């Protein structure tokens, strides 16, 4: 009998299990609302990006639902300029990208909700994550959650989320490379590194959604990068609400991450909006790249 998410969470401590289950229960509402929440809002987020109606709706919906849970003390969201206080009796602090890749909604490509779960106050390094998860709205809705040493994936069915695979590890060797930014703006040593991957037969898969692209790396192995660019030395991805969470998940699956100098998870955040060059994937690929990028400096 295939395990449900609720059954799988029996091995996780109660409050954390309740929080992950609560978040999973939001998936159906979010995916069913996407057809009706299209188009641009008339506001910009703290990063100066035009917000989509779906971004703002999903953000507020998740914040309201987590506040009701009584489990969450504070929340940092890509769509909020400041740390949001939810419930002073809450025991978890959450990082949230409510709809990562939301510009893909127009073209019906992958979007997802990325959630980091901490006990320590935010901002704090990603190595302090207690758990990390994402929900991916694709041909099917899937949910991946990671705790120390274990990554499990669930598929949403008429009977709720059921286990597809647990203790997921990145396939070795990997098959894919998934890299954002304009190739002409990659630093020379990184461009050379990518050309070597291409010569080894790695296949390009890039869908413009960090969560969707990294999910492919989790399934097929390889490397995702939104790299340092000559025009954007810190790349594009947000350390707290995007890179830390996905780096933690890939690490628990046997992979690694770097910002070009150290593991993403070791970075001491300067603020809640910090961007970071992000390279995530098979450990051998990341270790080799980090050596190259350090030498470049
Ligand atoms: P580009 C989505 O807006 C996002 O933050 C990530 O999900 C994604 O990896 C990246 O931006 C895509 O950026 O420059 O390829 O559109």
Coordinates of C-alpha atoms and ligand atoms in Angstrom, one line a residue:
X1 CA 0.0 0.0 0.0
X2 CA 1.5 3.4 -1.1
X3 CA 2.2 5.6 1.9
X4 CA 0.4 8.9 2.2
X5 CA 2.3 12.1 3.1
X6 CA 0.6 12.0 6.5
X7 CA 1.8 8.4 7.1
X8 CA 5.3 9.3 5.9
X9 CA 5.5 12.2 8.3
X10 CA 4.9 9.9 11.3
X11 CA 8.7 9.7 11.6
X12 CA 9.0 13.5 11.8
X13 CA 8.5 15.4 15.0
X14 CA 4.8 16.4 15.6
X15 CA 4.9 20.2 15.1
X16 CA 7.1 19.9 12.0
X17 CA 4.9 17.2 10.6
X18 CA 1.8 19.3 11.2
X19 CA 3.4 22.3 9.4
X20 CA 4.4 20.3 6.3
X21 CA 1.0 18.7 6.2
X22 CA -0.7 22.1 6.5
X23 CA 1.4 23.5 3.7
X24 CA 0.6 20.4 1.5
X25 CA -3.1 21.2 2.0
X26 CA -2.7 24.5 0.3
X27 CA -1.5 22.9 -3.0
X28 CA -5.0 22.2 -4.4
X29 CA -6.3 25.7 -3.8
X30 CA -3.1 27.3 -5.3
X31 CA -3.1 25.2 -8.5
X32 CA -6.9 25.6 -9.0
X33 CA -6.7 29.3 -8.6
X34 CA -3.9 29.9 -11.2
X35 CA -6.2 30.0 -14.3
X36 CA -8.1 32.9 -12.7
X37 CA -5.1 34.8 -11.3
X38 CA -3.3 35.7 -14.6
X39 CA -1.8 39.0 -15.7
X40 CA 0.2 41.7 -14.0
X41 CA -0.6 43.5 -10.8
X42 CA 0.0 47.3 -10.7
X43 CA 2.8 46.9 -8.1
X44 CA 6.5 46.0 -7.8
X45 CA 8.2 43.8 -5.2
X46 CA 11.1 44.9 -3.1
X47 CA 13.4 43.7 -6.0
X48 CA 11.8 46.2 -8.4
X49 CA 10.1 43.3 -10.3
X50 CA 6.6 43.8 -11.5
X51 CA 4.4 41.5 -9.4
X52 CA 1.9 39.2 -11.1
X53 CA -1.6 38.9 -9.7
X54 CA -0.9 35.3 -8.9
X55 CA 2.3 36.2 -7.0
X56 CA 0.4 38.5 -4.7
X57 CA -2.6 36.3 -4.3
X58 CA -0.5 33.2 -3.5
X59 CA 1.7 35.1 -1.1
X60 CA -1.3 36.5 0.9
X61 CA -3.1 33.2 0.8
X62 CA -0.1 31.2 2.2
X63 CA 0.6 33.9 4.9
X64 CA -3.0 33.9 6.0
X65 CA -3.2 30.1 6.2
X66 CA 0.2 29.8 8.1
X67 CA -1.0 32.5 10.5
X68 CA -4.1 30.3 11.3
X69 CA -1.9 27.3 11.9
X70 CA -0.3 29.0 15.0
X71 CA 2.9 27.2 14.2
X72 CA 4.8 30.1 12.5
X73 CA 6.4 33.0 14.3
X74 CA 7.8 35.0 11.4
X75 CA 8.0 34.7 7.6
X76 CA 10.3 36.2 4.9
X77 CA 8.7 36.2 1.5
X78 CA 10.0 37.3 -1.9
X79 CA 6.8 39.3 -2.2
X80 CA 7.1 41.2 1.2
X81 CA 9.5 44.1 1.9
X82 CA 10.0 43.2 5.5
X83 CA 9.9 40.1 7.8
X84 CA 6.2 39.3 8.5
X85 CA 5.2 38.6 12.1
X86 CA 2.6 35.8 12.2
X87 CA 2.2 34.4 15.8
X88 CA 4.5 35.1 18.7
X89 CA 3.7 31.6 20.0
X90 CA 4.8 30.0 16.8
X91 CA 8.0 27.9 16.8
X92 CA 9.0 28.0 13.2
X93 CA 10.4 30.8 10.9
X94 CA 9.6 30.4 7.3
X95 CA 11.2 31.6 4.0
X96 CA 8.8 31.7 1.1
X97 CA 8.8 32.1 -2.6
X98 CA 5.1 31.7 -3.2
X99 CA 5.2 31.2 -6.9
X100 CA 8.7 30.8 -8.2
X101 CA 8.9 31.2 -12.0
X102 CA 5.5 32.9 -12.1
X103 CA 6.2 34.5 -15.4
X104 CA 5.8 30.9 -16.7
X105 CA 2.1 31.0 -15.9
X106 CA 1.4 32.8 -19.2
X107 CA 3.1 30.0 -21.2
X108 CA 1.8 27.2 -19.0
X109 CA 5.3 26.2 -18.0
X110 CA 6.4 25.0 -14.5
X111 CA 5.9 27.2 -11.4
X112 CA 6.3 26.2 -7.8
X113 CA 6.1 27.2 -4.1
X114 CA 9.5 27.1 -2.3
X115 CA 9.4 26.9 1.5
X116 CA 12.3 26.9 4.0
X117 CA 11.6 25.9 7.6
X118 CA 13.8 27.2 10.4
X119 CA 13.7 27.3 14.2
X120 CA 16.4 30.0 14.4
X121 CA 15.3 33.6 13.9
X122 CA 15.7 35.0 10.3
X123 CA 18.0 35.9 8.6
X124 CA 20.2 32.9 9.4
X125 CA 22.5 30.7 7.2
X126 CA 20.8 28.0 5.2
X127 CA 22.7 25.3 7.1
X128 CA 20.2 26.1 10.0
X129 CA 17.2 24.8 8.0
X130 CA 15.2 22.2 9.9
X131 CA 13.4 21.2 6.8
X132 CA 12.9 22.4 3.2
X133 CA 10.2 21.7 0.7
X134 CA 8.6 22.7 -2.6
X135 CA 5.3 22.1 -4.4
X136 CA 5.6 21.9 -8.2
X137 CA 2.5 22.8 -10.3
X138 CA 3.1 20.8 -13.5
X139 CA 1.4 18.1 -15.5
X140 CA 0.8 16.7 -12.0
X141 CA 1.3 18.5 -8.8
X142 CA 4.2 17.1 -6.8
X143 CA 5.6 17.8 -3.4
X144 CA 9.2 17.3 -2.3
X145 CA 10.3 17.7 1.3
X146 CA 13.8 17.2 2.9
X147 CA 14.9 16.8 6.4
X148 CA 18.5 15.9 7.4
X149 CA 19.7 13.1 5.1
X150 CA 16.4 12.4 3.5
X151 CA 14.5 13.7 0.4
X152 CA 11.1 12.3 -0.5
X153 CA 8.7 13.1 -3.3
X154 CA 4.9 12.8 -3.4
X155 CA 2.4 12.9 -6.2
X156 CA -1.0 14.6 -5.6
X157 CA -3.8 12.3 -6.4
X158 CA -7.6 12.2 -5.8
X159 CA -6.6 10.7 -2.4
X160 CA -4.1 13.4 -1.6
X161 CA -0.3 13.3 -1.7
X162 CA 1.1 9.7 -2.0
X163 CA 4.7 8.7 -1.9
X164 CA 6.5 8.3 -5.2
X165 CA 10.1 7.8 -3.8
X166 CA 11.9 8.4 -0.5
X167 CA 15.6 8.7 0.3
X168 CA 16.1 10.2 -3.2
X169 CA 19.8 10.6 -4.3
X170 CA 21.0 12.5 -7.3
X171 CA 21.9 10.1 -10.1
X172 CA 25.6 9.7 -10.8
X173 CA 26.8 10.8 -13.3
X174 CA 24.3 13.5 -14.1
X175 CA 22.8 14.1 -17.5
X176 CA 21.6 17.8 -17.5
X177 CA 22.9 21.3 -17.4
X178 CA 20.4 24.1 -16.7
X179 CA 21.9 27.6 -16.7
X180 CA 20.3 31.1 -16.6
X181 CA 21.5 34.5 -17.7
X182 CA 22.9 35.5 -21.1
X183 CA 25.8 33.3 -22.2
X184 CA 27.6 36.4 -23.4
X185 CA 27.5 37.7 -19.7
X186 CA 28.9 34.5 -18.2
X187 CA 32.5 35.0 -16.9
X188 CA 35.1 33.3 -19.2
X189 CA 36.1 30.5 -16.8
X190 CA 32.4 29.5 -16.3
X191 CA 31.8 29.6 -20.0
X192 CA 34.7 27.2 -20.6
X193 CA 33.4 24.9 -17.8
X194 CA 30.0 24.7 -19.5
X195 CA 31.6 24.0 -22.9
X196 CA 33.4 21.1 -21.3
X197 CA 30.0 19.8 -20.0
X198 CA 28.6 20.1 -23.5
X199 CA 31.6 18.2 -24.9
X200 CA 30.9 15.4 -22.4
X201 CA 27.3 15.2 -23.7
X202 CA 25.4 16.9 -21.0
X203 CA 21.9 18.0 -22.3
X204 CA 20.5 21.5 -21.9
X205 CA 17.3 21.7 -20.0
X206 CA 16.3 25.3 -18.9
X207 CA 12.7 26.3 -18.2
X208 CA 13.1 29.6 -16.5
X209 CA 11.9 28.4 -13.1
X210 CA 14.5 27.7 -10.4
X211 CA 12.3 25.2 -8.7
X212 CA 11.3 23.4 -11.9
X213 CA 14.8 23.3 -13.2
X214 CA 16.3 22.1 -9.9
X215 CA 13.7 19.5 -9.7
X216 CA 15.0 18.1 -13.0
X217 CA 18.5 18.0 -11.5
X218 CA 17.1 16.1 -8.5
X219 CA 15.6 13.5 -11.0
X220 CA 18.4 13.3 -13.6
X221 CA 21.5 14.7 -12.0
X222 CA 23.8 17.4 -13.5
X223 CA 24.0 21.1 -12.6
X224 CA 21.7 24.1 -12.3
X225 CA 23.2 27.6 -12.2
X226 CA 22.1 31.1 -12.1
X227 CA 25.7 32.3 -12.2
X228 CA 27.6 35.5 -11.5
X229 CA 27.2 37.6 -14.6
X230 CA 29.5 40.4 -15.8
X231 CA 26.5 42.7 -15.5
X232 CA 25.2 41.1 -12.2
X233 CA 28.1 39.9 -10.0
X234 CA 25.6 38.5 -7.5
X235 CA 23.5 36.8 -10.1
X236 CA 19.7 36.9 -9.7
X237 CA 18.5 34.3 -7.2
X238 CA 17.6 35.4 -3.6
X239 CA 19.7 33.7 -0.9
X240 CA 16.9 33.3 1.7
X241 CA 13.8 32.5 -0.2
X242 CA 15.3 30.6 -3.2
X243 CA 18.9 29.4 -3.1
X244 CA 19.2 28.2 0.5
X245 CA 16.1 26.1 0.3
X246 CA 16.9 24.3 -2.9
X247 CA 20.6 24.0 -1.9
X248 CA 19.5 22.2 1.3
X249 CA 17.3 19.8 -0.6
X250 CA 20.0 18.9 -3.2
X251 CA 22.5 18.5 -0.4
X252 CA 20.3 16.0 1.4
X253 CA 20.1 14.2 -1.9
X254 CA 23.9 13.8 -1.9
X255 CA 24.6 16.9 -4.0
X256 CA 26.3 20.2 -3.2
X257 CA 26.0 23.9 -3.9
X258 CA 28.3 26.9 -4.1
X259 CA 28.2 30.6 -4.7
X260 CA 31.6 30.3 -6.3
X261 CA 33.5 30.5 -3.0
X262 CA 31.7 28.3 -0.5
X263 CA 28.6 26.3 0.1
X264 CA 25.5 28.5 -0.3
X265 CA 24.3 27.1 3.0
X266 CA 27.3 28.5 4.8
X267 CA 26.7 32.1 3.7
X268 CA 25.9 34.5 6.6
X269 CA 23.1 36.6 5.1
X270 CA 23.6 40.4 5.2
X271 CA 19.9 41.1 4.9
X272 CA 16.7 39.4 3.7
X273 CA 16.9 40.5 0.1
X274 CA 20.5 39.4 -0.7
X275 CA 21.1 37.8 -4.1
X276 CA 23.7 35.1 -4.6
X277 CA 25.3 33.4 -7.6
X278 CA 23.9 29.9 -7.3
X279 CA 25.4 26.6 -8.6
X280 CA 23.7 23.4 -7.4
X281 CA 24.1 19.8 -8.5
X282 CA 26.2 16.7 -8.3
X283 CA 29.0 17.0 -5.8
X284 CA 31.8 16.3 -8.3
X285 CA 30.5 19.0 -10.7
X286 CA 30.2 21.6 -8.0
X287 CA 33.6 20.9 -6.4
X288 CA 35.3 21.1 -9.8
X289 CA 33.5 24.4 -10.6
X290 CA 34.2 26.0 -7.2
X291 CA 37.9 25.4 -7.7
X292 CA 37.8 27.0 -11.1
X293 CA 35.9 30.0 -9.9
X294 CA 38.1 30.6 -6.9
X295 CA 41.2 30.4 -9.2
X296 CA 39.5 33.0 -11.5
X297 CA 39.4 35.6 -8.8
Ligands
LIG1 P1 15.6 34.4 -16.4 C1 12.0 33.3 -11.7 O1 11.7 34.7 -11.8 C2 13.5 33.2 -11.2 O2 13.6 33.9 -10.0 C3 13.9 31.8 -11.0 O3 12.8 31.0 -10.8 C4 14.5 31.4 -12.4 O4 15.5 30.5 -12.3 C5 15.0 32.8 -12.9 O5 14.3 33.8 -12.2 C6 14.8 32.9 -14.4 O6 15.5 34.1 -14.8 O7 16.6 35.5 -16.4 O8 16.0 33.2 -17.1 O9 14.2 34.9 -16.8

